[in-house]
Short mmCIF file of C-alpha atoms in Angstrom, two decimals:
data_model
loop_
_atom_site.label_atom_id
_atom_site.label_comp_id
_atom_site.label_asym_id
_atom_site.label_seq_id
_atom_site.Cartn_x
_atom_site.Cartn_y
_atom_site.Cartn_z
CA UNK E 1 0.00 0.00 0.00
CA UNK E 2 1.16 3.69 -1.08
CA UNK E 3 1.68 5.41 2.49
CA UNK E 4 2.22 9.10 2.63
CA UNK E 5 5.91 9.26 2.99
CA UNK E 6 7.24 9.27 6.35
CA UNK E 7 4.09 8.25 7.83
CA UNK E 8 2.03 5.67 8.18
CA UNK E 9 -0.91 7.12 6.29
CA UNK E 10 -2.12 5.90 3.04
CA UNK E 11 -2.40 8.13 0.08
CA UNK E 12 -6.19 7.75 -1.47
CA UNK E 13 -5.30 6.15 -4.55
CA UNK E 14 -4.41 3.42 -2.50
CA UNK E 15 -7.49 3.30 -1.17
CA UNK E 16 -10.30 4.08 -4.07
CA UNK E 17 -9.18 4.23 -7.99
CA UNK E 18 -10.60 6.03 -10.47
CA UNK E 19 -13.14 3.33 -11.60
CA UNK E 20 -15.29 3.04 -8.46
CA UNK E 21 -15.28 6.84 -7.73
CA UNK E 22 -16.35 6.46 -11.46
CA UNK E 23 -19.41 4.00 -10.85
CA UNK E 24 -20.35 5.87 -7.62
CA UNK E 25 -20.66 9.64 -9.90
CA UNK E 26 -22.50 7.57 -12.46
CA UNK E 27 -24.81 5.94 -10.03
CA UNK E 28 -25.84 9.70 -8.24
CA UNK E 29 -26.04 11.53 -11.56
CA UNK E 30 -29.07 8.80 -12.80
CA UNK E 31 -30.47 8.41 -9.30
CA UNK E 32 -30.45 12.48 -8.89
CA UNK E 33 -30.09 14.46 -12.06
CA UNK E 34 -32.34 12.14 -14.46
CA UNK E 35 -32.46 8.88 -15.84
CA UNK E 36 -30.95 9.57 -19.06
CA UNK E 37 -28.49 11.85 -17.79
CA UNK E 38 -24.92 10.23 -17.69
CA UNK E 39 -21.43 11.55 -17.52
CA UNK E 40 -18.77 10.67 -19.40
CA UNK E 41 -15.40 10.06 -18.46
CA UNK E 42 -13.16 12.57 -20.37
CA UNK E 43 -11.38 15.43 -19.38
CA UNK E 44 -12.63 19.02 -20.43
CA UNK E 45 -11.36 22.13 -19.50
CA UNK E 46 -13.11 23.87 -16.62
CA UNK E 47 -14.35 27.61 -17.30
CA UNK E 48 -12.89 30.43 -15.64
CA UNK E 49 -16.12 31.01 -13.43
CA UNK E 50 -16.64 28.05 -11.17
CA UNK E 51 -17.99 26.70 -8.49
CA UNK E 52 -17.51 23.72 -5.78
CA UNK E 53 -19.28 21.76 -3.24
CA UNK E 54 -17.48 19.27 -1.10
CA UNK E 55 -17.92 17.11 1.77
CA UNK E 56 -15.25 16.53 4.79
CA UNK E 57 -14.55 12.56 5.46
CA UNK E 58 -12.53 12.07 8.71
CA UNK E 59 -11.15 8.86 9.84
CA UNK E 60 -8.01 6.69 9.05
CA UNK E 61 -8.08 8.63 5.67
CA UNK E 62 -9.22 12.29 6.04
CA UNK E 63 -9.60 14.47 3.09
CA UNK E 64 -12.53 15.70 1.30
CA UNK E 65 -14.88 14.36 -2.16
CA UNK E 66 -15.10 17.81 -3.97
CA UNK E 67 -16.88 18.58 -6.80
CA UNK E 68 -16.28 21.19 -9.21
CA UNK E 69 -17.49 22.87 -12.23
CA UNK E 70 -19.01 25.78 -13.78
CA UNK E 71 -21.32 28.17 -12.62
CA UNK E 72 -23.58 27.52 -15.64
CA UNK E 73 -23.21 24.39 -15.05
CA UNK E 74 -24.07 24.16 -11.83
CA UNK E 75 -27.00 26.13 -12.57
CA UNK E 76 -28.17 23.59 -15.12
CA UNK E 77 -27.52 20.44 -13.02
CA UNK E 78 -30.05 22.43 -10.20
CA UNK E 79 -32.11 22.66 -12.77
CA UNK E 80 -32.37 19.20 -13.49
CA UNK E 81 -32.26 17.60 -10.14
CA UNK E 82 -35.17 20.13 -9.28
CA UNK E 83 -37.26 19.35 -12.58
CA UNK E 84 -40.58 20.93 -12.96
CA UNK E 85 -40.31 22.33 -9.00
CA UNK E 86 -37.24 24.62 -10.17
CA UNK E 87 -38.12 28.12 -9.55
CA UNK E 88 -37.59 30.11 -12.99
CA UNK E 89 -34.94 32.45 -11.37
CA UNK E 90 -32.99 30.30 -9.23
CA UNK E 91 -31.12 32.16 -7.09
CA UNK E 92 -27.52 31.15 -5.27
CA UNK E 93 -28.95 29.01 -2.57
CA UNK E 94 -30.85 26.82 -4.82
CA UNK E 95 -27.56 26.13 -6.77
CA UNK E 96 -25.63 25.78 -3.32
CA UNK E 97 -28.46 23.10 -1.92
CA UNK E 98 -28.49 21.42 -5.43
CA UNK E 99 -24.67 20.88 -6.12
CA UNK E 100 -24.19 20.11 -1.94
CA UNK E 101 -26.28 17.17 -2.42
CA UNK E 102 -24.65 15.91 -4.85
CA UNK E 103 -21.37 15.90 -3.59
CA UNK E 104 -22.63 15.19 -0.63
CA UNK E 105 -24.22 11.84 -1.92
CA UNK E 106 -21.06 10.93 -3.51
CA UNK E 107 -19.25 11.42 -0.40
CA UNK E 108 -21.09 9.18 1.25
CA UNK E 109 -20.51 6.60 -0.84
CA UNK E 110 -17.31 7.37 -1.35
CA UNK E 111 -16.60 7.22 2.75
CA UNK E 112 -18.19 3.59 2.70
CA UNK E 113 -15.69 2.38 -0.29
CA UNK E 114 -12.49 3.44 2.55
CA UNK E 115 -11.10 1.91 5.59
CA UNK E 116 -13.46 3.25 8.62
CA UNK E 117 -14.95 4.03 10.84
CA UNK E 118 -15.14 7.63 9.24
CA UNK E 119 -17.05 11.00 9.88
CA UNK E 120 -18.83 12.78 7.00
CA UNK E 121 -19.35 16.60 7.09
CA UNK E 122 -22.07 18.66 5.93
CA UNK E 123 -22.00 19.86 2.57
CA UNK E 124 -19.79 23.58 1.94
CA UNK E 125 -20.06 25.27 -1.15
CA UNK E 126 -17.76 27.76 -2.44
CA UNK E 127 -14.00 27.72 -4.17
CA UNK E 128 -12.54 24.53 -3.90
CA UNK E 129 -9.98 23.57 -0.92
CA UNK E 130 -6.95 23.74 -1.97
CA UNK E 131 -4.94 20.23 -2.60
CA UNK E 132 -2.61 20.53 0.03
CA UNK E 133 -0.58 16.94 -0.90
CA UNK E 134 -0.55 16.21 -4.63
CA UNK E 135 0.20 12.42 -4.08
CA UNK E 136 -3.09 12.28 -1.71
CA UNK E 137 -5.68 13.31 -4.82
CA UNK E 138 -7.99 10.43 -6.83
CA UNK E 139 -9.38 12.67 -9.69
CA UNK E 140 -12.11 11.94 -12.37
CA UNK E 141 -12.81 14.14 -15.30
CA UNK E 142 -15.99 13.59 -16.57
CA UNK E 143 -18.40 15.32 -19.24
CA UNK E 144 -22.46 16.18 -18.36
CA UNK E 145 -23.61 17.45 -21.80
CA UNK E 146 -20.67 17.86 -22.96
CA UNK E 147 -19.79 20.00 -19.98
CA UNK E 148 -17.02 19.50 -17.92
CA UNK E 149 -17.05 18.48 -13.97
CA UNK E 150 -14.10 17.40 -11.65
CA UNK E 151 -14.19 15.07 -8.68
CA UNK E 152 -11.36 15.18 -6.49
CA UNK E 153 -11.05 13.00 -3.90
CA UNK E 154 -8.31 15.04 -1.88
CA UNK E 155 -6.39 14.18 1.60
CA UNK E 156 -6.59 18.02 3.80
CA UNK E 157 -3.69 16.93 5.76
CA UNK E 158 -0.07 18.16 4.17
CA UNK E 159 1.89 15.93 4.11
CA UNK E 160 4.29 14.59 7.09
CA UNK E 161 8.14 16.27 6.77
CA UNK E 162 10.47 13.61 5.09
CA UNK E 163 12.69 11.98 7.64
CA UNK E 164 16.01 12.96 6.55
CA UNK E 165 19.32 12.23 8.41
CA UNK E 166 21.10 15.08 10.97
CA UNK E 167 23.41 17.25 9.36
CA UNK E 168 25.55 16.28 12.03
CA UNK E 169 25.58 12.46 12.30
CA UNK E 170 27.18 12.64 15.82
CA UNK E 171 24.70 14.52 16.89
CA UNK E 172 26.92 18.05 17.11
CA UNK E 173 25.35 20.89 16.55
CA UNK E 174 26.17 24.59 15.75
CA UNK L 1 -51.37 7.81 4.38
CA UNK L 2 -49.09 10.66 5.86
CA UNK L 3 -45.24 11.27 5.93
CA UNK L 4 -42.74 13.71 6.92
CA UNK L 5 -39.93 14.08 4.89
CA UNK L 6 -36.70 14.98 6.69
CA UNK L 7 -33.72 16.12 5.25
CA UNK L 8 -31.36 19.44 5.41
CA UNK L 9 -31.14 19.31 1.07
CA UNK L 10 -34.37 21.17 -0.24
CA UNK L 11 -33.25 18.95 -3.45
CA UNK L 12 -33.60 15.98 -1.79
CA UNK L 13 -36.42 16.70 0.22
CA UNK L 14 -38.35 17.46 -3.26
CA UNK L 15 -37.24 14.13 -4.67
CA UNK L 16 -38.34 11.74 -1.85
CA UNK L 17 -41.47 13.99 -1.53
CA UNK L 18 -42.02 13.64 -5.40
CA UNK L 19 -41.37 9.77 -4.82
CA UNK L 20 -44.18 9.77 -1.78
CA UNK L 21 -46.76 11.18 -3.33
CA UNK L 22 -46.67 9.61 -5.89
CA UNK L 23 -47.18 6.61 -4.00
CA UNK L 24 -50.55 7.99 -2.40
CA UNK L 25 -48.46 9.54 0.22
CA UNK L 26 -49.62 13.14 1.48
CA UNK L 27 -45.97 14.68 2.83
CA UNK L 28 -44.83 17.34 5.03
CA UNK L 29 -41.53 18.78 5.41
CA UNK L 30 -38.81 19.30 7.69
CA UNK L 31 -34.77 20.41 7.71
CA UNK L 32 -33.56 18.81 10.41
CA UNK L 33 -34.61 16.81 13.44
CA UNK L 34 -35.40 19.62 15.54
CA UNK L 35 -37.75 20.98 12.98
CA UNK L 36 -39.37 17.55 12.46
CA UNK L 37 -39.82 16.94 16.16
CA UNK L 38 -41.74 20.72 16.13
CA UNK L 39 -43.84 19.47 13.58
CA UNK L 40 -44.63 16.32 15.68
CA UNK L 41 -45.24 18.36 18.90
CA UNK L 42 -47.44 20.37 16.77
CA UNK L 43 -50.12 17.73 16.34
CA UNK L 44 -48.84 16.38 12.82
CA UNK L 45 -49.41 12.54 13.30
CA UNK L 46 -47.70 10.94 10.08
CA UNK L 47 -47.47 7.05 9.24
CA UNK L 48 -43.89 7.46 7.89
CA UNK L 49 -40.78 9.31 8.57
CA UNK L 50 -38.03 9.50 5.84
CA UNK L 51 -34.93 10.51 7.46
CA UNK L 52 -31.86 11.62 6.33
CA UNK L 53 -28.53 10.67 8.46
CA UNK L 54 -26.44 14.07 8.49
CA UNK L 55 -27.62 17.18 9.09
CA UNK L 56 -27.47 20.60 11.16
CA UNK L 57 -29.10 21.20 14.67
CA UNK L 58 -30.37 17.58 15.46
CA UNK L 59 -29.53 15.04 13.21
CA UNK L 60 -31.15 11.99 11.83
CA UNK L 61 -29.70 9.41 14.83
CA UNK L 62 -30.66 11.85 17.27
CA UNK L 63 -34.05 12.14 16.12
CA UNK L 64 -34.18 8.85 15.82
CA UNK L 65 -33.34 7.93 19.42
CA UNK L 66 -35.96 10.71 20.82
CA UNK L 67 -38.61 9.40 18.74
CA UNK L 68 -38.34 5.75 19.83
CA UNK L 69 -38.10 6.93 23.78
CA UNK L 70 -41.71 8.78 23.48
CA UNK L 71 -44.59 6.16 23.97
CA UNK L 72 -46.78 8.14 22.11
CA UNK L 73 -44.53 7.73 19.11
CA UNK L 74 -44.44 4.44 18.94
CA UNK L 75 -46.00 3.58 15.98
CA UNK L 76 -44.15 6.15 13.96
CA UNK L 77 -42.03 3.89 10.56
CA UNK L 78 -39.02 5.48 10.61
CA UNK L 79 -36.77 5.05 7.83
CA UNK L 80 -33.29 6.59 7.51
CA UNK L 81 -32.61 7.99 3.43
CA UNK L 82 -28.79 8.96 3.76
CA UNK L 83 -25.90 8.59 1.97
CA UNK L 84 -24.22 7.07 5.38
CA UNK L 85 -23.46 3.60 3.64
CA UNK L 86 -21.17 1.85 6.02
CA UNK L 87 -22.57 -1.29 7.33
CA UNK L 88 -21.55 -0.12 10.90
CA UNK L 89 -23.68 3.03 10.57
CA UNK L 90 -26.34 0.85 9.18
CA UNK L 91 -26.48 -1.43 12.37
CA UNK L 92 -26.31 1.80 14.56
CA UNK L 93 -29.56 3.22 12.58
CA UNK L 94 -31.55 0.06 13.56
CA UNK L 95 -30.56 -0.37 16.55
CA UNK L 96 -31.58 3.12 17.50
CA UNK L 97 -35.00 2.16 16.32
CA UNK L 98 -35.60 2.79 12.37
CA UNK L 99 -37.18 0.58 11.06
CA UNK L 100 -35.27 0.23 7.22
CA UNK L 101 -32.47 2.36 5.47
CA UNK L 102 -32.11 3.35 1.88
CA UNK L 103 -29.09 4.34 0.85
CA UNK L 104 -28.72 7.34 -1.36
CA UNK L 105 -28.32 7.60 -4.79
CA UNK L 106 -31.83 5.52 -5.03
CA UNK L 107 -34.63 5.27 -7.01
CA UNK L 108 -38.26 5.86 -6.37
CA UNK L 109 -38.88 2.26 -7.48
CA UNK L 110 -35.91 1.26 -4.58
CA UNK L 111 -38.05 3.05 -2.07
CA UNK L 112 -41.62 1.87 -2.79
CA UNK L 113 -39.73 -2.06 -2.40
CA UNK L 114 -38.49 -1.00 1.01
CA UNK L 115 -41.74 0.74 1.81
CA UNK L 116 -43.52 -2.97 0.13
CA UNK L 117 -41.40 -4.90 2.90
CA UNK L 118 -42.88 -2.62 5.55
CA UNK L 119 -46.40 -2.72 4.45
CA UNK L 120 -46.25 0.71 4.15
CA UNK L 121 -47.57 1.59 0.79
CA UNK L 122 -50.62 3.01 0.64
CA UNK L 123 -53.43 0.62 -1.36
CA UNK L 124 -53.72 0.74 -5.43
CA UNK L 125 -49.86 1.22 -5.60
CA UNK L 126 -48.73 -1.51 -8.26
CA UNK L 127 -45.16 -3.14 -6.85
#
């Protein structure tokens, strides 16, 4: 198993791969968005303006499932999770509520695929956290109508210092 | 038949309402435990509970747990809707008291079998 180095912590992509965090998406977007809505795994470039909801999982792997993608979007996918009881101006909250239950819902599942027992956070919405170890990140690209959305599956602790040997092997010091 | 839909999403409450009604189901609404526990205290005597697992002020354990230690409660279906999947979380949910647990993402055809196994669907619904 891939540990973070200098610690005894794995990294997630030894715990999840791309595949299941695949199947889990998939499963959400027909169960939430529509029946013949389905992503696609490719990569796409995200637009300038965007927006991200993301759930905290704590236990032996801590971290957090983030989605991300564009404010339009988002908009859109509210629209279609809401159907015919979207309000014709939605306003921020409704796309907040909307996006947080989806990541939220892949969290979830997400939590259950790691080692546990585990915590799962309410849903935040906002800019995404940043990555803070790039070897702790599962990522999956995917296209909704041709639209591009992210999740990153990404550890929040930084990683642990390298152990490296004393400058001064005799232990001397300055 | 009556139900009260609990869940801090107003997305999700709208789909498992959407689900319950069209079941026969009549469906009130509630954001968290605390709020669904008003609506109890208020008089509002449903059949069914859907409850979701996380959410702010009281959540779906919690409400649970207060539910199942009033008498007058007591023939209150309870089931947990939540993405909590782990099998340990499961086993906590029932022994608290609900009585099933559908994990989210599901379909409305998922929750009418569960509701099926409880006897809980409302007469004239096809399975």
């Amino acid at each position: 198993m891939t540990l973070v180095p200098g610690s005894t912590r794995p990294v997630i992509t030894a715990l999840i791969d791309p595949a299941t965090v695949e199947a889990i998406a998939g499963e959400t977007w027909i169960a939430l968005v529509g029946d013949d809505e389905v992503i696609v795994p490719a990569p796409g470039d995200l637009p300038a303006d965007t927006l991200s909801a993301w759930v905290d999982i704590t236990g032996p792997w801590t971290g957090s499932v983030v989605l991300t993608t564009g404010r339009q979007t988002a908009a859109d996918l509210t629209r279609a999770l809401l159907g015919e009881a979207a309000p014709e101006l939605l306003d921020h909250e409704d796309v907040a509520d909307a996006i947080g239950e989806i990541a939220n819902v892949v969290g979830g599942n997400v939590k259950a695929a790691l080692p546990g027992p585990s915590t799962l956070g309410l849903p935040e919405v906002g800019q995404a956290p940043a990555v803070r170890d790039p070897d702790d990140v599962c990522r999956l690209d995917v296209l909704w109508r041709g639209r591009p959305l992210v999740v990153s599956i990404q550890g929040t602790l930084p990683p642990l210092p390298t152990p490296h040997e004393h400058p001064y092997p005799n232990g001397a010091s300055l | 038949m009556r139900a009260l839909v609990i869940d801090d999403s107003r997305a999700m409450r709208r789909i498992v309402s959407t689900a319950l009604e069209g079941f026969g189901y009549e469906t009130r609404q509630a954001g968290h435990g605390q709020g669904a526990l008003d609506v109890l205290q208020e008089g509002y005597a449903p059949d069914l509970c859907t409850i979701d697992w996380n959410m702010p002020v009281m959540d779906g354990l919690q409400f649970v747990s207060v539910v199942r230690a009033n008498p007058a409660w007591r023939a209150l279906t309870l089931v947990m809707v939540t993405s909590e999947s782990e099998q340990g979380q499961i086993v906590r949910a029932l022994a608290a008291g609900a009585h099933e647990y559908v994990i989210k993402p599901f379909t409305p055809d998922a929750l009418r079998d569960k509701l099926a196994l409880l006897g809980m669907l409302p007469q004239g619904v096809a399975l």
